[in-house]
PDB file of C-alpha atoms and ligand atoms in Angstrom:
ATOM      1  CA  MET A1266     232.620-100.606  50.123  1.00 77.00           C
ATOM      2  CA  ARG A1267     230.177-103.102  50.950  1.00 95.00           C
ATOM      3  CA  GLN A1268     226.156-101.880  50.249  1.00 95.00           C
ATOM      4  CA  THR A1269     224.043-101.825  53.396  1.00 98.00           C
ATOM      5  CA  ILE A1270     221.538-104.828  52.717  1.00 98.00           C
ATOM      6  CA  VAL A1271     218.047-104.993  54.849  1.00 98.00           C
ATOM      7  CA  ALA A1272     216.058-107.754  54.431  1.00 98.00           C
ATOM      8  CA  GLY A1273     212.673-108.615  55.988  1.00 98.00           C
ATOM      9  CA  ASN A1274     211.807-112.334  56.505  1.00 98.00           C
ATOM     10  CA  TRP A1275     207.835-112.093  57.196  1.00 98.00           C
ATOM     11  CA  LYS A1276     207.851-115.799  58.362  1.00 98.00           C
ATOM     12  CA  MET A1277     204.596-117.372  58.345  1.00 98.00           C
ATOM     13  CA  ASN A1278     203.008-114.145  58.465  1.00 98.00           C
ATOM     14  CA  ALA A1279     200.740-112.470  55.632  1.00 97.00           C
ATOM     15  CA  SER A1280     197.021-112.581  53.999  1.00 98.00           C
ATOM     16  CA  LYS A1281     196.215-110.474  51.184  1.00 98.00           C
ATOM     17  CA  GLU A1282     195.395-107.121  52.596  1.00 98.00           C
ATOM     18  CA  ALA A1283     198.064-107.264  54.996  1.00 98.00           C
ATOM     19  CA  VAL A1284     200.930-108.002  52.301  1.00 98.00           C
ATOM     20  CA  ASN A1285     199.417-104.836  50.182  1.00 98.00           C
ATOM     21  CA  THR A1286     199.449-102.752  53.133  1.00 97.00           C
ATOM     22  CA  LEU A1287     203.041-103.687  53.989  1.00 98.00           C
ATOM     23  CA  VAL A1288     204.489-103.676  50.295  1.00 98.00           C
ATOM     24  CA  MET A1289     202.738-100.112  49.779  1.00 98.00           C
ATOM     25  CA  GLY A1290     203.841 -98.628  53.085  1.00 98.00           C
ATOM     26  CA  ILE A1291     207.369 -99.550  52.198  1.00 98.00           C
ATOM     27  CA  LEU A1292     207.182 -98.199  48.573  1.00 98.00           C
ATOM     28  CA  SER A1293     205.788 -95.074  49.961  1.00 97.00           C
ATOM     29  CA  GLY A1294     209.263 -94.740  52.218  1.00 97.00           C
ATOM     30  CA  MET A1295     211.401 -95.814  49.800  1.00 96.00           C
ATOM     31  CA  ALA A1296     212.557 -92.677  48.313  1.00 94.00           C
ATOM     32  CA  ASP A1297     215.597 -91.841  50.482  1.00 93.00           C
ATOM     33  CA  VAL A1298     216.706 -95.092  51.469  1.00 96.00           C
ATOM     34  CA  LYS A1299     220.190 -95.910  50.125  1.00 96.00           C
ATOM     35  CA  SER A1300     220.392 -99.418  51.385  1.00 97.00           C
ATOM     36  CA  LYS A1301     219.473-102.479  49.301  1.00 98.00           C
ATOM     37  CA  VAL A1302     215.863-104.202  50.335  1.00 98.00           C
ATOM     38  CA  ILE A1303     214.546-107.131  49.974  1.00 98.00           C
ATOM     39  CA  VAL A1304     211.135-108.501  51.494  1.00 98.00           C
ATOM     40  CA  CYS A1305     210.732-112.325  51.772  1.00 98.00           C
ATOM     41  CA  ALA A1306     207.362-113.606  51.811  1.00 98.00           C
ATOM     42  CA  PRO A1307     205.624-116.905  52.404  1.00 98.00           C
ATOM     43  CA  PHE A1308     205.100-118.921  48.866  1.00 98.00           C
ATOM     44  CA  PRO A1309     201.385-117.997  48.134  1.00 98.00           C
ATOM     45  CA  TYR A1310     202.272-114.382  48.092  1.00 98.00           C
ATOM     46  CA  LEU A1311     205.214-113.781  46.270  1.00 98.00           C
ATOM     47  CA  SER A1312     203.284-113.109  43.095  1.00 97.00           C
ATOM     48  CA  GLN A1313     201.306-110.486  44.804  1.00 98.00           C
ATOM     49  CA  ALA A1314     204.282-108.932  46.246  1.00 98.00           C
ATOM     50  CA  GLU A1315     206.414-109.224  43.080  1.00 97.00           C
ATOM     51  CA  ALA A1316     203.692-107.454  41.319  1.00 97.00           C
ATOM     52  CA  LEU A1317     203.121-104.701  43.706  1.00 97.00           C
ATOM     53  CA  ALA A1318     207.001-104.170  43.424  1.00 97.00           C
ATOM     54  CA  THR A1319     207.535-104.249  39.896  1.00 95.00           C
ATOM     55  CA  HIS A1320     209.529-101.087  38.389  1.00 92.00           C
ATOM     56  CA  SER A1321     210.663-100.330  42.127  1.00 96.00           C
ATOM     57  CA  GLN A1322     213.889-101.090  44.233  1.00 94.00           C
ATOM     58  CA  LEU A1323     212.431-103.333  46.550  1.00 97.00           C
ATOM     59  CA  HIS A1324     213.100-106.914  45.676  1.00 98.00           C
ATOM     60  CA  ILE A1325     211.288-109.826  47.004  1.00 98.00           C
ATOM     61  CA  GLY A1326     212.538-113.306  48.353  1.00 98.00           C
ATOM     62  CA  ALA A1327     211.623-116.169  49.340  1.00 98.00           C
ATOM     63  CA  GLN A1328     212.029-118.234  52.714  1.00 98.00           C
ATOM     64  CA  ASP A1329     213.255-121.729  51.865  1.00 98.00           C
ATOM     65  CA  ILE A1330     213.511-123.612  48.839  1.00 98.00           C
ATOM     66  CA  ASN A1331     213.412-127.873  48.439  1.00 98.00           C
ATOM     67  CA  VAL A1332     216.685-129.115  46.773  1.00 98.00           C
ATOM     68  CA  ASN A1333     215.017-131.065  44.064  1.00 98.00           C
ATOM     69  CA  ALA A1334     213.992-129.435  40.675  1.00 97.00           C
ATOM     70  CA  SER A1335     210.318-130.947  40.359  1.00 97.00           C
ATOM     71  CA  GLY A1336     208.393-134.065  40.983  1.00 98.00           C
ATOM     72  CA  ALA A1337     206.788-135.775  43.858  1.00 98.00           C
ATOM     73  CA  PHE A1338     207.687-133.860  46.763  1.00 98.00           C
ATOM     74  CA  THR A1339     204.019-133.100  48.156  1.00 98.00           C
ATOM     75  CA  GLY A1340     203.940-129.700  49.648  1.00 97.00           C
ATOM     76  CA  GLU A1341     207.379-128.606  48.655  1.00 98.00           C
ATOM     77  CA  VAL A1342     208.495-125.391  46.307  1.00 98.00           C
ATOM     78  CA  SER A1343     211.539-125.751  43.992  1.00 98.00           C
ATOM     79  CA  ALA A1344     214.212-123.006  42.774  1.00 98.00           C
ATOM     80  CA  ASP A1345     212.540-122.911  39.390  1.00 96.00           C
ATOM     81  CA  MET A1346     209.039-122.147  40.628  1.00 97.00           C
ATOM     82  CA  ILE A1347     210.077-119.082  43.011  1.00 96.00           C
ATOM     83  CA  LYS A1348     212.221-118.013  39.992  1.00 96.00           C
ATOM     84  CA  ASP A1349     209.077-118.226  37.692  1.00 93.00           C
ATOM     85  CA  PHE A1350     207.868-115.355  39.913  1.00 90.00           C
ATOM     86  CA  GLY A1351     211.071-113.025  39.610  1.00 90.00           C
ATOM     87  CA  VAL A1352     212.173-114.070  42.922  1.00 96.00           C
ATOM     88  CA  GLU A1353     216.083-113.223  43.006  1.00 96.00           C
ATOM     89  CA  HIS A1354     216.754-114.092  46.903  1.00 98.00           C
ATOM     90  CA  VAL A1355     215.815-117.265  49.011  1.00 98.00           C
ATOM     91  CA  ILE A1356     216.449-117.623  52.878  1.00 98.00           C
ATOM     92  CA  VAL A1357     218.277-120.607  53.487  1.00 98.00           C
ATOM     93  CA  GLY A1358     219.112-122.283  56.488  1.00 98.00           C
ATOM     94  CA  HIS A1359     217.238-120.005  58.975  1.00 98.00           C
ATOM     95  CA  SER A1360     217.330-121.198  62.655  1.00 98.00           C
ATOM     96  CA  GLU A1361     213.369-121.975  62.670  1.00 98.00           C
ATOM     97  CA  ARG A1362     214.122-124.482  59.774  1.00 98.00           C
ATOM     98  CA  ARG A1363     217.260-125.862  61.478  1.00 98.00           C
ATOM     99  CA  SER A1364     215.182-126.411  64.625  1.00 97.00           C
ATOM    100  CA  LEU A1365     211.719-127.223  63.634  1.00 97.00           C
ATOM    101  CA  TYR A1366     212.174-128.859  60.389  1.00 97.00           C
ATOM    102  CA  GLY A1367     215.611-130.609  61.168  1.00 97.00           C
ATOM    103  CA  GLU A1368     217.740-128.995  58.376  1.00 98.00           C
ATOM    104  CA  THR A1369     221.085-130.183  59.119  1.00 98.00           C
ATOM    105  CA  ASP A1370     224.438-128.529  58.313  1.00 98.00           C
ATOM    106  CA  GLY A1371     224.401-130.651  55.102  1.00 98.00           C
ATOM    107  CA  VAL A1372     220.995-129.784  54.044  1.00 98.00           C
ATOM    108  CA  VAL A1373     221.405-126.317  54.401  1.00 98.00           C
ATOM    109  CA  ALA A1374     224.933-126.371  52.242  1.00 98.00           C
ATOM    110  CA  GLU A1375     222.955-128.397  49.515  1.00 98.00           C
ATOM    111  CA  LYS A1376     220.185-125.715  49.625  1.00 98.00           C
ATOM    112  CA  VAL A1377     222.678-123.252  48.936  1.00 98.00           C
ATOM    113  CA  GLN A1378     223.960-125.127  46.253  1.00 98.00           C
ATOM    114  CA  VAL A1379     220.680-125.305  44.639  1.00 98.00           C
ATOM    115  CA  ALA A1380     220.084-121.441  45.078  1.00 98.00           C
ATOM    116  CA  LEU A1381     223.212-121.027  43.327  1.00 98.00           C
ATOM    117  CA  ASP A1382     222.670-123.369  40.792  1.00 98.00           C
ATOM    118  CA  ASN A1383     219.473-121.682  39.806  1.00 97.00           C
ATOM    119  CA  GLY A1384     220.874-118.163  39.918  1.00 97.00           C
ATOM    120  CA  LEU A1385     218.941-117.031  43.088  1.00 98.00           C
ATOM    121  CA  THR A1386     221.185-115.487  46.007  1.00 98.00           C
ATOM    122  CA  PRO A1387     221.110-117.495  49.022  1.00 98.00           C
ATOM    123  CA  LEU A1388     220.743-115.546  52.396  1.00 98.00           C
ATOM    124  CA  PHE A1389     222.539-117.719  54.255  1.00 99.00           C
ATOM    125  CA  CYS A1390     221.626-118.144  57.907  1.00 98.00           C
ATOM    126  CA  ILE A1391     224.160-119.095  60.937  1.00 98.00           C
ATOM    127  CA  GLY A1392     223.859-118.710  64.553  1.00 98.00           C
ATOM    128  CA  GLU A1393     224.600-120.384  68.068  1.00 98.00           C
ATOM    129  CA  LEU A1394     222.254-121.431  70.451  1.00 97.00           C
ATOM    130  CA  LEU A1395     221.803-119.977  74.051  1.00 96.00           C
ATOM    131  CA  GLU A1396     223.832-122.938  75.735  1.00 96.00           C
ATOM    132  CA  GLU A1397     226.328-122.992  73.134  1.00 97.00           C
ATOM    133  CA  ARG A1398     227.383-118.981  73.742  1.00 96.00           C
ATOM    134  CA  GLU A1399     227.502-119.701  77.612  1.00 95.00           C
ATOM    135  CA  SER A1400     229.629-122.634  77.017  1.00 97.00           C
ATOM    136  CA  GLY A1401     232.000-120.539  75.067  1.00 97.00           C
ATOM    137  CA  ASN A1402     231.615-122.414  71.596  1.00 98.00           C
ATOM    138  CA  THR A1403     229.935-119.473  69.318  1.00 98.00           C
ATOM    139  CA  GLU A1404     232.894-119.678  67.291  1.00 98.00           C
ATOM    140  CA  ALA A1405     233.288-123.284  66.809  1.00 98.00           C
ATOM    141  CA  VAL A1406     229.429-123.456  66.290  1.00 98.00           C
ATOM    142  CA  VAL A1407     229.566-120.561  63.192  1.00 98.00           C
ATOM    143  CA  SER A1408     232.589-122.184  62.022  1.00 98.00           C
ATOM    144  CA  ARG A1409     230.931-125.466  61.730  1.00 98.00           C
ATOM    145  CA  GLN A1410     228.112-123.842  59.648  1.00 98.00           C
ATOM    146  CA  ILE A1411     230.056-121.795  57.654  1.00 98.00           C
ATOM    147  CA  ASN A1412     232.613-124.721  56.542  1.00 98.00           C
ATOM    148  CA  ALA A1413     229.630-127.429  55.416  1.00 98.00           C
ATOM    149  CA  VAL A1414     228.931-124.321  52.880  1.00 98.00           C
ATOM    150  CA  ILE A1415     232.581-123.821  51.750  1.00 98.00           C
ATOM    151  CA  ASP A1416     233.166-127.789  51.358  1.00 98.00           C
ATOM    152  CA  ARG A1417     230.241-127.825  49.248  1.00 98.00           C
ATOM    153  CA  VAL A1418     230.223-125.134  47.308  1.00 98.00           C
ATOM    154  CA  GLY A1419     233.839-123.406  47.562  1.00 98.00           C
ATOM    155  CA  ILE A1420     234.577-120.181  48.711  1.00 98.00           C
ATOM    156  CA  GLU A1421     234.368-118.271  45.266  1.00 98.00           C
ATOM    157  CA  ALA A1422     230.142-118.631  45.475  1.00 98.00           C
ATOM    158  CA  PHE A1423     230.483-116.147  48.338  1.00 98.00           C
ATOM    159  CA  LYS A1424     230.782-113.834  45.572  1.00 98.00           C
ATOM    160  CA  ASN A1425     227.176-114.691  45.126  1.00 98.00           C
ATOM    161  CA  ILE A1426     226.041-115.486  49.113  1.00 98.00           C
ATOM    162  CA  ILE A1427     224.492-113.120  51.654  1.00 98.00           C
ATOM    163  CA  VAL A1428     225.633-114.282  55.171  1.00 98.00           C
ATOM    164  CA  ALA A1429     223.243-113.634  57.973  1.00 98.00           C
ATOM    165  CA  TYR A1430     224.535-114.009  61.550  1.00 98.00           C
ATOM    166  CA  GLU A1431     221.567-114.719  63.660  1.00 98.00           C
ATOM    167  CA  PRO A1432     222.358-115.644  67.596  1.00 98.00           C
ATOM    168  CA  VAL A1433     219.076-117.915  68.030  1.00 97.00           C
ATOM    169  CA  TRP A1434     219.059-116.778  71.737  1.00 96.00           C
ATOM    170  CA  ALA A1435     218.110-113.184  70.023  1.00 96.00           C
ATOM    171  CA  ILE A1436     215.359-114.054  67.521  1.00 95.00           C
ATOM    172  CA  GLY A1437     212.274-113.078  68.527  1.00 92.00           C
ATOM    173  CA  THR A1438     213.164-112.799  72.042  1.00 93.00           C
ATOM    174  CA  GLY A1439     213.468-109.144  72.069  1.00 90.00           C
ATOM    175  CA  VAL A1440     216.988-109.686  73.428  1.00 91.00           C
ATOM    176  CA  THR A1441     219.362-108.175  71.289  1.00 91.00           C
ATOM    177  CA  ALA A1442     223.215-108.939  70.954  1.00 92.00           C
ATOM    178  CA  THR A1443     224.892-106.148  72.209  1.00 95.00           C
ATOM    179  CA  PRO A1444     226.793-104.247  69.349  1.00 96.00           C
ATOM    180  CA  GLN A1445     230.149-105.330  70.673  1.00 97.00           C
ATOM    181  CA  GLN A1446     228.954-108.972  70.901  1.00 96.00           C
ATOM    182  CA  ALA A1447     227.528-109.206  67.301  1.00 97.00           C
ATOM    183  CA  GLN A1448     230.435-107.103  65.564  1.00 98.00           C
ATOM    184  CA  ASP A1449     233.001-109.609  67.694  1.00 98.00           C
ATOM    185  CA  THR A1450     231.421-112.414  65.991  1.00 98.00           C
ATOM    186  CA  HIS A1451     230.775-110.945  62.645  1.00 98.00           C
ATOM    187  CA  ALA A1452     234.619-109.933  62.670  1.00 98.00           C
ATOM    188  CA  PHE A1453     235.440-113.453  63.189  1.00 98.00           C
ATOM    189  CA  ILE A1454     232.859-114.863  60.461  1.00 98.00           C
ATOM    190  CA  ARG A1455     235.227-112.576  58.222  1.00 98.00           C
ATOM    191  CA  SER A1456     238.129-113.851  59.063  1.00 98.00           C
ATOM    192  CA  LEU A1457     236.958-117.165  58.727  1.00 98.00           C
ATOM    193  CA  LEU A1458     236.312-116.656  54.967  1.00 98.00           C
ATOM    194  CA  ALA A1459     239.305-114.413  54.897  1.00 98.00           C
ATOM    195  CA  SER A1460     241.239-117.643  56.029  1.00 98.00           C
ATOM    196  CA  HIS A1461     240.182-118.828  52.259  1.00 98.00           C
ATOM    197  CA  ASP A1462     240.404-115.741  50.390  1.00 98.00           C
ATOM    198  CA  SER A1463     240.714-112.147  51.472  1.00 98.00           C
ATOM    199  CA  ASP A1464     238.987-110.270  48.757  1.00 98.00           C
ATOM    200  CA  ILE A1465     236.083-112.374  49.034  1.00 98.00           C
ATOM    201  CA  ALA A1466     236.060-111.816  52.906  1.00 98.00           C
ATOM    202  CA  GLN A1467     236.071-108.000  52.069  1.00 98.00           C
ATOM    203  CA  SER A1468     233.165-108.325  49.806  1.00 98.00           C
ATOM    204  CA  THR A1469     230.750-110.840  51.577  1.00 98.00           C
ATOM    205  CA  PRO A1470     227.904-109.010  53.062  1.00 98.00           C
ATOM    206  CA  ILE A1471     227.182-110.340  56.932  1.00 98.00           C
ATOM    207  CA  LEU A1472     223.884-109.353  57.934  1.00 98.00           C
ATOM    208  CA  TYR A1473     222.775-109.247  61.566  1.00 98.00           C
ATOM    209  CA  GLY A1474     219.218-110.663  62.658  1.00 98.00           C
ATOM    210  CA  GLY A1475     217.520-111.430  65.964  1.00 97.00           C
ATOM    211  CA  SER A1476     215.165-108.687  67.667  1.00 95.00           C
ATOM    212  CA  MET A1477     216.566-105.875  65.478  1.00 97.00           C
ATOM    213  CA  ASN A1478     214.553-102.914  65.466  1.00 97.00           C
ATOM    214  CA  PRO A1479     214.438 -98.951  64.593  1.00 97.00           C
ATOM    215  CA  ALA A1480     215.757 -98.405  68.254  1.00 97.00           C
ATOM    216  CA  ASN A1481     219.182-100.605  68.009  1.00 96.00           C
ATOM    217  CA  ALA A1482     219.430-100.774  64.204  1.00 97.00           C
ATOM    218  CA  GLU A1483     221.691 -97.812  63.835  1.00 97.00           C
ATOM    219  CA  GLU A1484     224.252 -98.605  66.492  1.00 97.00           C
ATOM    220  CA  LEU A1485     224.467-102.537  65.297  1.00 97.00           C
ATOM    221  CA  ILE A1486     224.650-101.575  61.515  1.00 97.00           C
ATOM    222  CA  GLY A1487     227.075 -99.001  62.392  1.00 97.00           C
ATOM    223  CA  CYS A1488     229.669-101.529  63.453  1.00 98.00           C
ATOM    224  CA  GLU A1489     232.520-102.455  61.113  1.00 97.00           C
ATOM    225  CA  ASP A1490     231.420-105.830  60.002  1.00 98.00           C
ATOM    226  CA  ILE A1491     227.664-105.710  60.391  1.00 98.00           C
ATOM    227  CA  ASP A1492     226.458-105.029  56.920  1.00 98.00           C
ATOM    228  CA  GLY A1493     222.829-104.667  57.284  1.00 98.00           C
ATOM    229  CA  GLY A1494     220.081-106.760  59.071  1.00 98.00           C
ATOM    230  CA  LEU A1495     217.600-109.807  58.705  1.00 98.00           C
ATOM    231  CA  ILE A1496     214.549-108.481  60.304  1.00 98.00           C
ATOM    232  CA  GLY A1497     211.703-110.504  61.580  1.00 98.00           C
ATOM    233  CA  GLY A1498     208.678-108.893  63.870  1.00 97.00           C
ATOM    234  CA  ALA A1499     209.641-105.410  62.613  1.00 98.00           C
ATOM    235  CA  SER A1500     209.483-106.106  59.361  1.00 98.00           C
ATOM    236  CA  LEU A1501     205.855-106.591  59.681  1.00 98.00           C
ATOM    237  CA  LYS A1502     205.385-102.930  60.324  1.00 98.00           C
ATOM    238  CA  PRO A1503     206.083-100.647  57.473  1.00 97.00           C
ATOM    239  CA  ASP A1504     207.085 -97.688  59.310  1.00 97.00           C
ATOM    240  CA  ASP A1505     209.685 -99.589  61.659  1.00 98.00           C
ATOM    241  CA  PHE A1506     210.918-101.631  58.897  1.00 98.00           C
ATOM    242  CA  LEU A1507     211.378 -98.405  56.925  1.00 98.00           C
ATOM    243  CA  ARG A1508     213.633 -96.713  59.972  1.00 97.00           C
ATOM    244  CA  ILE A1509     215.500 -99.630  59.976  1.00 98.00           C
ATOM    245  CA  CYS A1510     216.164 -99.518  55.898  1.00 97.00           C
ATOM    246  CA  LYS A1511     217.361 -95.929  56.844  1.00 96.00           C
ATOM    247  CA  ALA A1512     219.715 -96.655  59.398  1.00 94.00           C
ATOM    248  CA  GLY A1513     222.378 -98.284  56.749  1.00 79.00           C
TER     249      GLY A1513
HETATM  250  P1  PGA B1185     213.603-111.109  65.023  1.00 52.79           P
HETATM  251  O1  PGA B1185     213.711-112.507  63.932  1.00 52.79           O
HETATM  252  O2  PGA B1185     213.657-109.793  64.070  1.00 52.79           O
HETATM  253  O3  PGA B1185     211.959-111.275  64.737  1.00 52.79           O
HETATM  254  O4  PGA B1185     214.225-111.722  66.037  1.00 52.79           O
HETATM  255  C1  PGA B1185     214.431-112.294  62.773  1.00 52.79           C
HETATM  256  C2  PGA B1185     214.787-113.669  61.927  1.00 52.79           C
HETATM  257  O5  PGA B1185     214.214-114.540  62.233  1.00 52.79           O
HETATM  258  O6  PGA B1185     215.197-113.478  61.221  1.00 52.79           O
END
């Protein structure tokens, strides 16, 4: 049985006050949450979020890492630095990093490797653009994205990887993939992993992301191959986020 995982991606939205309100709000409703819950904060707020969440079931994650350990990389943050704050998870290869910051499949695969080498659990994001779905290329695109990581780190490494399938056309748009569309792609992803190792395919969490909200979470997470969600907009509202956490 795979545990449901719900991860919030705050993106570049935070302030000291907002982090306080958000984390305290989430913690106040965690008692009856069975899912594993992670919130991925912007770098400057990792310390604050981690301090607020100490001794709770809430896990803190980061949203990106640099592939280098240290050195002359102005503006960048290493895996070691986020670990210094007790962070265990990191989003890697989010579609915004791929599209806005030019992260290729190769860069994403390297980041997955660096995260794993440093004992961090990557939330490895994949997903197709609208035109790729409309031209019938969804499976080819997610295969290419996953194979780049398998080629780099090997299938065994998926014991420590959380996959997040996020159709790019559903991210921040209010347009959610239908449960059938999402389930079909999740089943495909699992079959792709199974072609390398069936046990690992069964145990790998595959989250759905893209306009998940309290109204659609239960149906999506109820699908056989959907093991939780990566939540953007709705993760900024503690009540909505908690309702999604309770949907699993
Ligand atoms: P959204 O974002 O829930 O706002 O669509 C999801 C994500 O980008 O991870």
